Structures are given as C-alpha cells and as structure tokens.
C-alpha cells in the first residue's frame, strides 16, 4: 500500500499573498453600469457565459477552434478547461493557465510549483481590456504570441465581450470568507439526532487532527529559517502550508430539520467559515446541503447515509450516494444477470422510512433507466410489522421472481420460512446498511437465496487499513461503528490536506473544490493511489464529480457459524 497523502504530518495551509492589483474595480458605493446593465446583472450574465457558454441574449456563444472548426460555447465552456475558479489546471501534461483578472492584468513571469518567481524575466506583459478582447477573439496574447489552437476564438459582440471581461476581472479576485492572515476557519455540523457515541467518534479525531496540525505550524514558525522548517517548505507545493493554522467550530443543530436552516444562517453570521468539514446527521443532509449551495460554501465529506442526489449541485462532496447507491447497485446487478432470472415481476417491499425510500428510489430509477418496467412496490407503513403471513400473502398474489426487501433487521427472521415455502422467490435482496449488524443473524436456510448490497471493501480485505488509520489519527482499539466513522474522518482530512497544498495559496472556495476534482481525478490520481483510502474499494473525485465512491458489492453469507461475505459482483456494477 502506498503511503497515504499527508500534508507533512497532516498539515494544510496556503499562500496568503494573492491580491487583486491589476483589474480596476469601481467603488462599491457608486452605481456601475457595464454594457447597459447593472454590476450585479453583469456578474450574473458573465458567470453564465463563463460557466455555461450562454450569451446575455439567451443564445449559445459561438466560436471556432483549430483555425476554422465552428463550435458552440455550450460545448467549449471556459469552465471546462480553466475550471470554476478560473485558476486553470494541469491535466495529461497540458497546462491550462488561469483566466481570472488577478492573473491576466499583471505581467507574467516564470512559475515554480505554480508560484511566480519575482526575479524571473517577463514572459508576457499585462493584459488590458483591449488586448484581452483581442486574445478572446483572435488568439494572440499581448506579446503577439499565438495561443494554443484548442483555445476557442469567440465570436462576441462588443457588449457581450465587455460583460465577459468584467466577470473575469471579478473571478477569484478576493479571498473567500473564513480566511485571515494566519488561519483558515472551518466548521463541522452535527445534528442532535446523532447519538453521543457516534458524535464523539467523529468530533474527537477531527479536533485532534486540527490540534496536531496547529502544534506543528507553531513549531515550524518558531524555527523559521532553520533546516527543519526549510525542509518542510520545500516539500510542500506552497511554502506557507507549513505555517497556516486551522480552526474548527462545532455547529450543533437542534430540533426538527425545518429549523436547521435558520440555525445554520445564525452560526454563519456570527463566524463565517471557509468550508464545512465532515459533520454528521442521522436523518438526512438535505437542509445542510441546501445551505451550502445557496451560500456557496464547500462541504467536505459529511457522514450520512442519506445524501442529496443531484447531477447539478456543486458545493457538497459526499463519500457516496449512500443507501440510494445500494438500491442502484442491486438494479445494475440484476440487469447484468437478467438472463438468469426466471419469469415473474420484480417486487419491492419498502418500509415507509427515509432509508426505505432512498433504497427504493435508487433501485427504481436505475432499473427503469436500464429499460425495464417499474417494479411492483408494496409499502410497509410505519409501525406495520412484515409478518410471515403478510409476506406470503404478497408473494402469493404477485408471484415475483425477485424481491427487494428494503426494511430493517426485524424482517430478516421471516426469511427462514420462505426457504421451505413453495412460493419462495428466486432471489431476495436486503441492504447491509439498513439491517446493520443484523446481517450476521440471517438464518442459514435463507442464505442461499438472499443477496446483500454491501457498500464497503470486504472485512478481510479491509483489515490491513485499520492499523495505518489508527496510527495516523492517534487512536487505537477502535471497533464497530466507531471504527467506520474514524476511517471516514481520516479520509476527509487526507482529502483536505492534499487540496490545501494544491491550492498554492489561492484561498477561493471554488478553487478548493476544483483542486479536489483535479488531484483526485483521473488526471491527478492513479488507480493504486485511490485504493489507499480505507473502507471503499475505489475512492476518487474527478472534475465536477460529487460522490467519491461509485461502487457497491453484491454479496452472500456463507452457511454455518462464523459466516463470511462472498462477492457475487465486481465493485463497479454495469
């Protein structure tokens, strides 16, 4: 196993020396009009041009690439290469430079590890509005050098060009809230439906990491110029990383979820933070997710089985799609062995709970997306017990070949009678996350036809990761659910540590999310490296991706005492 990525013993921090010197910005108290629209409207329209390739008129931007190949801006958005922050990327050996005003409107000198060398000769003079318009239209920089032909040449009218340039000047121009000269402020959100043992299993190692990092920063600060400090600086992508402190506030949410938003806004009003880190909720993350989206605050790997499932939201990074993903895994597995499944409908028995609904949605949406008819769904109401008689009645009426039993551990005992019933379905699926430790009580007679969705690396393969995690987090002899939580905290601080190095002192929230996507994606992380993370067989985030683990095993239990899990599928199920 490769050595886990650590910010020099778990540290993270960034270079806080980036200021907006070039672009000219009007005083906030004076009305600003750009191409006939207000400053606020120009920023909104410019952002849409940059991110979506849509003109202020609502039509697509037009451009040509490689000399004369016409393309639309929606296919070649600025964001797709220069990223959301405008700070560029390096992928496959191709360098995409920053395109924000702070970079463009000053002379460019040679870079080392992404940081400008002040004594190096000038490679190109600073852009002006006129020369930037020429570059966007004609592909020539202020020194007359021709830009790469992959860079689109945009066919823009003067007003549209003025709006886009105004947006570029504002892009990543001021550090995000939660940043000071010495400290990056974070918060972790915990809801009061989390039991105290789980809460402590998350918050204690997270705070230990913050304390350890800050102690190391203080140590290097007192030894600035000494060999050990110089070595620390040289090993990091940004020398300041060795000295930056982190702070972590606890945001405890009380009461029903519909009151959480107001509590979050009040916490944020009192102490703005750069990002949310970790966090835990038992009954879903949706209110916190919405708060992050609306306020554009990154949320890094909260612990929840009920994340928000979205293809468009940006600011929250999840470990996986949670229970939804297990339902999705069952659908993909069934689809892959479709010829082996006998005739008869697919039936879902779904507990009327958040967990049951998430599993059902993951299965049904994926199953229909694969071209199948919607499954027959029978809902088990809250408080209604799925007795053997009631289950046999459903089987007798529907005669399903496959049953998806999306319920908790209380239903497992009923499966024993199915084994001897002439109405037994060919396959029964249950969620290992929903039934929890109950999977080990599955009756012997039912193990031959019962399949489990299992979202983690198998226990015997996971053992070798435990010692490394406990050693790094300074904890040992952690067991059960607390060990799973500890491993998730470990992954969260590893992701943050690497990202803060890769940010190179550019403290913009979008840049934080950009660098996580590039450093953990195909361009920055090989297959072996994404397997250095615990719990998940594969763990990576490409640009724009929001769910780090994208797989799920389908397993069965061996018979007899001391059962083991046996894989029936690959990790990524197609």
mmCIF file of N, CA and C in Angstrom, residues 1 3-4 6 9-10 205 208-209 212 216 463-478 483 486-487 489-490 493-494 534:
data_model
loop_
_atom_site.group_PDB
_atom_site.id
_atom_site.type_symbol
_atom_site.label_atom_id
_atom_site.label_comp_id
_atom_site.label_asym_id
_atom_site.label_seq_id
_atom_site.Cartn_x
_atom_site.Cartn_y
_atom_site.Cartn_z
ATOM 1 N N UNK A 1 0.842 -1.197 0.000
ATOM 2 C CA UNK A 1 0.000 0.000 0.000
ATOM 3 C C UNK A 1 0.872 1.239 0.000
ATOM 4 N N UNK A 3 2.081 4.974 0.803
ATOM 5 C CA UNK A 3 1.942 5.844 1.967
ATOM 6 C C UNK A 3 0.829 6.839 1.710
ATOM 7 N N UNK A 4 -0.130 6.982 2.635
ATOM 8 C CA UNK A 4 -1.219 7.939 2.419
ATOM 9 C C UNK A 4 -0.692 9.348 2.242
ATOM 10 N N UNK A 6 -0.221 12.878 3.027
ATOM 11 C CA UNK A 6 -0.328 13.643 4.256
ATOM 12 C C UNK A 6 0.316 15.000 4.030
ATOM 13 N N UNK A 9 2.882 15.437 7.882
ATOM 14 C CA UNK A 9 2.306 15.028 9.168
ATOM 15 C C UNK A 9 0.897 15.585 9.335
ATOM 16 N N UNK A 10 0.176 15.647 8.229
ATOM 17 C CA UNK A 10 -1.227 16.013 8.317
ATOM 18 C C UNK A 10 -1.507 17.486 8.249
ATOM 19 N N UNK A 205 -11.563 12.655 16.858
ATOM 20 C CA UNK A 205 -10.403 12.570 15.961
ATOM 21 C C UNK A 205 -10.265 13.775 15.040
ATOM 22 N N UNK A 208 -8.625 16.391 17.100
ATOM 23 C CA UNK A 208 -7.233 16.003 17.347
ATOM 24 C C UNK A 208 -6.364 16.335 16.137
ATOM 25 N N UNK A 209 -6.890 16.115 14.956
ATOM 26 C CA UNK A 209 -6.140 16.457 13.741
ATOM 27 C C UNK A 209 -5.872 17.962 13.672
ATOM 28 N N UNK A 212 -3.219 18.890 16.221
ATOM 29 C CA UNK A 212 -1.906 18.386 15.800
ATOM 30 C C UNK A 212 -1.323 19.267 14.705
ATOM 31 N N UNK A 216 2.099 21.715 15.011
ATOM 32 C CA UNK A 216 3.201 21.621 14.060
ATOM 33 C C UNK A 216 3.469 22.976 13.404
ATOM 34 N N UNK A 463 -8.917 -5.201 6.718
ATOM 35 C CA UNK A 463 -8.149 -5.270 7.963
ATOM 36 C C UNK A 463 -6.811 -4.547 7.870
ATOM 37 N N UNK A 464 -6.154 -4.630 6.724
ATOM 38 C CA UNK A 464 -4.811 -4.057 6.621
ATOM 39 C C UNK A 464 -4.805 -2.535 6.647
ATOM 40 N N UNK A 465 -5.958 -1.904 6.477
ATOM 41 C CA UNK A 465 -6.031 -0.441 6.513
ATOM 42 C C UNK A 465 -6.209 0.091 7.933
ATOM 43 N N UNK A 466 -6.676 -0.758 8.827
ATOM 44 C CA UNK A 466 -7.068 -0.286 10.157
ATOM 45 C C UNK A 466 -5.884 0.259 10.944
ATOM 46 N N UNK A 467 -4.771 -0.465 10.966
ATOM 47 C CA UNK A 467 -3.616 -0.026 11.734
ATOM 48 C C UNK A 467 -3.079 1.313 11.276
ATOM 49 N N UNK A 468 -3.016 1.520 9.952
ATOM 50 C CA UNK A 468 -2.497 2.789 9.427
ATOM 51 C C UNK A 468 -3.393 3.958 9.819
ATOM 52 N N UNK A 469 -4.711 3.741 9.773
ATOM 53 C CA UNK A 469 -5.644 4.810 10.141
ATOM 54 C C UNK A 469 -5.529 5.133 11.624
ATOM 55 N N UNK A 470 -5.517 4.116 12.468
ATOM 56 C CA UNK A 470 -5.431 4.349 13.904
ATOM 57 C C UNK A 470 -4.125 5.045 14.269
ATOM 58 N N UNK A 471 -3.034 4.643 13.617
ATOM 59 C CA UNK A 471 -1.739 5.256 13.905
ATOM 60 C C UNK A 471 -1.742 6.734 13.524
ATOM 61 N N UNK A 472 -2.226 7.043 12.346
ATOM 62 C CA UNK A 472 -2.227 8.431 11.879
ATOM 63 C C UNK A 472 -3.127 9.314 12.739
ATOM 64 N N UNK A 473 -4.295 8.782 13.128
ATOM 65 C CA UNK A 473 -5.248 9.574 13.896
ATOM 66 C C UNK A 473 -4.953 9.544 15.390
ATOM 67 N N UNK A 474 -3.922 8.794 15.816
ATOM 68 C CA UNK A 474 -3.547 8.764 17.221
ATOM 69 C C UNK A 474 -4.559 8.058 18.093
ATOM 70 N N UNK A 475 -5.206 7.022 17.565
ATOM 71 C CA UNK A 475 -6.211 6.283 18.320
ATOM 72 C C UNK A 475 -6.002 4.797 18.054
ATOM 73 N N UNK A 476 -6.407 3.959 19.004
ATOM 74 C CA UNK A 476 -6.260 2.524 18.796
ATOM 75 C C UNK A 476 -7.395 1.770 19.473
ATOM 76 N N UNK A 477 -7.522 0.520 19.083
ATOM 77 C CA UNK A 477 -8.549 -0.383 19.612
ATOM 78 C C UNK A 477 -9.952 0.185 19.412
ATOM 79 N N UNK A 478 -10.155 0.854 18.291
ATOM 80 C CA UNK A 478 -11.479 1.363 17.947
ATOM 81 C C UNK A 478 -12.230 0.256 17.215
ATOM 82 N N UNK A 483 -15.216 2.657 14.444
ATOM 83 C CA UNK A 483 -14.081 2.475 13.537
ATOM 84 C C UNK A 483 -14.430 2.942 12.131
ATOM 85 N N UNK A 486 -14.252 6.674 12.263
ATOM 86 C CA UNK A 486 -12.856 7.114 12.316
ATOM 87 C C UNK A 486 -12.222 7.064 10.935
ATOM 88 N N UNK A 487 -12.494 6.011 10.186
ATOM 89 C CA UNK A 487 -11.917 5.884 8.853
ATOM 90 C C UNK A 487 -12.465 6.941 7.906
ATOM 91 N N UNK A 489 -13.419 9.990 8.893
ATOM 92 C CA UNK A 489 -12.732 11.218 9.292
ATOM 93 C C UNK A 489 -11.328 11.248 8.704
ATOM 94 N N UNK A 490 -10.635 10.117 8.758
ATOM 95 C CA UNK A 490 -9.289 10.017 8.180
ATOM 96 C C UNK A 490 -9.317 10.404 6.698
ATOM 97 N N UNK A 493 -9.799 14.258 6.223
ATOM 98 C CA UNK A 493 -8.642 15.115 6.476
ATOM 99 C C UNK A 493 -7.538 14.861 5.451
ATOM 100 N N UNK A 494 -7.466 13.652 4.904
ATOM 101 C CA UNK A 494 -6.498 13.400 3.830
ATOM 102 C C UNK A 494 -6.857 14.202 2.583
ATOM 103 N N UNK A 534 -9.280 4.039 3.169
ATOM 104 C CA UNK A 534 -9.965 2.913 3.798
ATOM 105 C C UNK A 534 -11.419 2.803 3.362
#
